[in-house]
Amino acid sequence: MLSLKKYLTEGLLQFTILLSLVGVRVDVDTYLTSQLPPLREIILGPSSAYTQTQFHNLRNTLDGYGIHPKSVDLDNYFTARRLLSQVRALDRFQVPTTEVNAWLVHRDPEGSVSGSQPSSGLALESSSGLQDVTGPDSGVRESETEQGFGDDLEDLGAVAPPVSGDLTKEDIDLIDILWRQDIDLGAGREVFDYSHRQKEQDVDKELRDGRGEQEDNWAGTGTDALAQDLLVDGETGESFPAQFPDVTSLPEAAPSENESPVLQNSLLSPLLTGTESPFDLEQQWQDLMSIMEMQAMEVNSSASEILYSTPPGDALSTNYSLAPSTPINQNVSLHQASLGGCGQEFSLFSPEVESLPAAAASPALLPLGPSNSTSLNSTFSPASLAGLFFPPQLNGTTNDTAGPELPDPLGGLLDEAMLDEISLMDLAIEEGFNPVQASQLEEEFDSDSGLSLDSSHSPSSLSGSEGSSSSSSASTSSASSSSSASSSASSSFSEEGAVGYSSDSETLDLEEAEGAVGYQPEYSKFCRMSYQDPSQLSCLPYLEHVGHNHTYNMAPSALDATELPPGGGFKKGGKEKQAADFLEKQMSRDEHRARAMKIPFTNDKIINLPVEEFNELLSKHQLSEAQLSLIRDIRRRGKNKMAAQNCRKRKLDTILNLERDVEDLQRDKARLLREKVEFLRSLRQMKQKVQSLYQEVFGRLRDENGRPYSPSQYALQYAGDGSVLLIPRALADQQARRQERKPKDRRK
DNA sequence: ATTAAGTGTCATGGT
DNA sequence: AAACCATGACACTTA
């Protein structure tokens, strides 16, 4: 706790100090304390504590800074939980902040500078509500998504009003603690919210069942009731999930109704409803999500600020109680001002801005609504920091171009990442990310191992043994699956002798595989093949004469039946005669021919003897041309037979290997997909943190007269070296446009 | 009787 | 060139 507080505060302090050094006056007053980490750490640092392992890597590569992970303890404590919740909440909105609404309402009356910007906050606030609403509203969404929405909605409810019937005091305390701890990490409070977790569990169940029961979740808990409060507009009585006003109403209504968060909710919601296609929904979702999270960040930051003025434990309660004139409110107002409802702020702080059309105040909303079509770029683009936090007016005019305004090193990546994520989501939905894979993924997550290539996962457990069986081929990545089984198998009778494709372990492996997979036919086949193989006859002489008869019932007594000189005297009892007849039937055609031609040696020898010995053998006997011809044919056919067997075996192995490779690749793909989503989430959260910090710092800046700077006129700009400058807005916009063009040109 | 799978053979091409 | 091997194609056998 303390460390967190310190962490954040120090970061902010340092940030502001840096700003002040740059020449901007900062209202930091009491916050001055100890060390001053690099600015980038202030900005990005908090996220490090938040991040997962991969994220560290990613971030490092992304921002180019070798930021060391901070708050290791926190990582340990929360990483696992966060990962899990993130995974489970992948499809859900995080709508952490409903509280803001209350703030705004209470705040309006306040004329003080600090409390004067309620409207801005409202816009975003309502947007969050919108988000929630949007999901359910759009019937296009799939069940999972709907669930996610439902959860989020619930979350909203749970989060907003502090008291939830189902939560015990302990629960609440725990949640608060966790939440506060995670403030710096940027996690939305819902992460720790009991009801939220409950929902998650429900969702998991539902996912497993393949069908969710959203309604149950909604009505089930006390938090649901809260959620319903949010969902149902108090003034309009409008039920968000069900229906929304026309989008068109927003522009007009928003300006006039800035003060009423509730109303804005109703107003904003329509924006979201606009999109209907799944893709748009996804985009929208992402937009809203990020915004919401950003908002959550704001709340968090405000809460963190609360730490200064109030006991840490009161942070939540303070938020809930919404004391109008508390320092918290001031903090909140700062955020809000930068976020959305700048209109009032302007009126208070910058008269010149006040003259702006009332409608302009709504622009804060614009990013939300319009962003639907413009996608994340407008909302999350690097420069969009300014856009997000600055007055709507500007956004309204420079909505599209505003993005690149700030040369945020992360910006481009983030944007792309966001887009990618969307496409990813689509991919996931379209492709293999069905319940099966999802469950599999979940499994892997639970196991805490990103890579579970265990062959047991695959429906056909063939893969494991197969992989081992073919040491030759393209089995590349599957090392994990097969490994041990093969090496020990060499004892099998599959000595293939002269044949080139001799993989000792192969036969056994196949057998094992078949046994496991039900490859019975193959099993018998290979057995036969093995026995048939002349090379094995040396080991199993009694099988020598098993021919093309599909049976192995070769009596040892039949040994060398053909080799023995015809009429070679041996007693023929009844049994023996029977056996002989049987054996004769079992003989291959070539054996019959050889017998008929009175060939003086076994086919085995004919076939498997090395050329030299074979020729020697031939030379030892006086053979007719016919006999010689037959012998050569027998040898040729015999060798070809083995070759064919090997060929087929090889073919089969190849097929099986390919099959396994496909499975492995599918697993890898799913894993990478998950990881990507994770990364994107982390990136988004990090960016939100940066944004909130930006907001906060900017909100604390004061000019010579002690007045805050107008977001519409000034913007903070990150320099490449990590410094931060306060520059005129126009200049920032210019630069943003410049930067925006570059990537486009590249594409061309 | 039909069919699919397994085998054996042949022709061909490569080593 | 001879010997071998690999493989596609075809035919036969068997279940």
Coordinates of N, CA, C and O (backbone and C1' of nucleotides) in Angstrom, one line a residue, chain A residues 498 611 635 639-640 643 647-648 650-651, chain C residues 3-10 13-14:
Chain A
A498 N 18.3 -54.7 -44.8 CA 18.9 -54.0 -46.0 C 18.1 -52.8 -46.4 O 18.6 -51.9 -47.0
V611 N 25.0 -58.5 -53.0 CA 25.2 -58.9 -54.4 C 26.3 -59.8 -54.6 O 26.2 -60.9 -55.3
R635 N 14.4 -62.0 -56.6 CA 15.2 -61.0 -55.8 C 14.7 -59.6 -56.1 O 14.5 -58.7 -55.2
K639 N 12.9 -57.4 -53.2 CA 13.4 -56.1 -52.8 C 12.4 -55.0 -53.0 O 12.2 -54.1 -52.2
N640 N 11.7 -55.1 -54.1 CA 10.7 -54.1 -54.4 C 9.6 -54.1 -53.3 O 9.0 -53.1 -53.0
A643 N 10.7 -52.4 -50.4 CA 10.8 -51.0 -50.7 C 9.4 -50.4 -50.6 O 9.2 -49.3 -50.1
C647 N 8.1 -47.7 -48.3 CA 7.5 -46.5 -48.9 C 6.2 -46.2 -48.2 O 5.9 -45.0 -47.9
R648 N 5.4 -47.2 -48.1 CA 4.1 -46.9 -47.5 C 4.2 -46.5 -46.0 O 3.4 -45.7 -45.5
R650 N 6.6 -45.0 -44.7 CA 7.1 -43.6 -44.7 C 5.9 -42.7 -45.0 O 5.8 -41.6 -44.4
K651 N 5.1 -43.1 -46.0 CA 4.0 -42.2 -46.3 C 3.1 -42.0 -45.2 O 2.7 -40.9 -44.9
Chain C
dA3 P 24.0 -56.3 -61.5 O5' 23.6 -55.5 -60.2 C5' 24.7 -55.1 -59.3 C4' 24.1 -54.2 -58.2 C3' 22.8 -54.7 -57.7 O3' 22.9 -54.8 -56.3 C1' 22.6 -52.5 -58.3
dC4 P 21.8 -55.5 -55.4 O5' 21.1 -54.2 -54.7 C5' 21.5 -52.9 -55.2 C4' 21.0 -51.8 -54.3 C3' 19.6 -52.1 -53.7 O3' 19.6 -51.4 -52.4 C1' 19.4 -50.3 -55.3
dC5 P 18.3 -51.6 -51.5 O5' 17.6 -50.3 -51.7 C5' 18.3 -49.1 -51.6 C4' 17.5 -47.9 -52.0 C3' 16.1 -47.9 -51.4 O3' 15.7 -46.7 -50.8 C1' 16.0 -47.6 -53.7
dA6 P 14.4 -46.5 -50.0 O5' 13.5 -45.7 -51.1 C5' 14.1 -44.6 -51.7 C4' 13.1 -43.8 -52.4 C3' 11.7 -43.8 -51.8 O3' 11.1 -42.5 -52.0 C1' 11.6 -44.7 -54.0
dT7 P 9.7 -42.3 -51.3 O5' 8.7 -42.5 -52.5 C5' 9.1 -41.8 -53.7 C4' 8.0 -42.2 -54.8 C3' 6.6 -42.4 -54.3 O3' 5.7 -41.8 -55.2 C1' 7.3 -44.2 -55.7
dG8 P 4.3 -41.4 -54.7 O5' 3.5 -41.5 -56.0 C5' 4.0 -41.0 -57.2 C4' 3.4 -41.7 -58.4 C3' 1.9 -41.9 -58.4 O3' 1.3 -41.7 -59.6 C1' 3.1 -44.0 -58.6
dA9 P -0.2 -41.8 -59.8 O5' -0.4 -43.3 -60.4 C5' 0.4 -43.7 -61.5 C4' 0.1 -45.1 -61.9 C3' -1.4 -45.4 -61.8 O3' -1.9 -46.1 -62.9 C1' -0.1 -47.0 -60.6
dC10 P -3.4 -46.4 -63.1 O5' -3.4 -48.0 -62.9 C5' -2.5 -48.8 -63.6 C4' -2.5 -50.2 -63.1 C3' -3.9 -50.8 -62.8 O3' -4.1 -52.0 -63.5 C1' -2.4 -51.1 -61.0
dT13 P -6.2 -62.9 -56.2 O5' -6.2 -62.5 -54.6 C5' -5.0 -62.2 -54.0 C4' -5.2 -61.9 -52.5 C3' -6.3 -62.7 -51.9 O3' -5.9 -63.1 -50.6 C1' -6.7 -60.3 -51.6
dT14 P -6.9 -64.1 -49.8 O5' -7.5 -63.1 -48.7 C5' -6.6 -62.2 -48.1 C4' -7.3 -61.2 -47.2 C3' -8.5 -61.9 -46.5 O3' -8.5 -61.6 -45.1 C1' -9.2 -59.8 -47.6

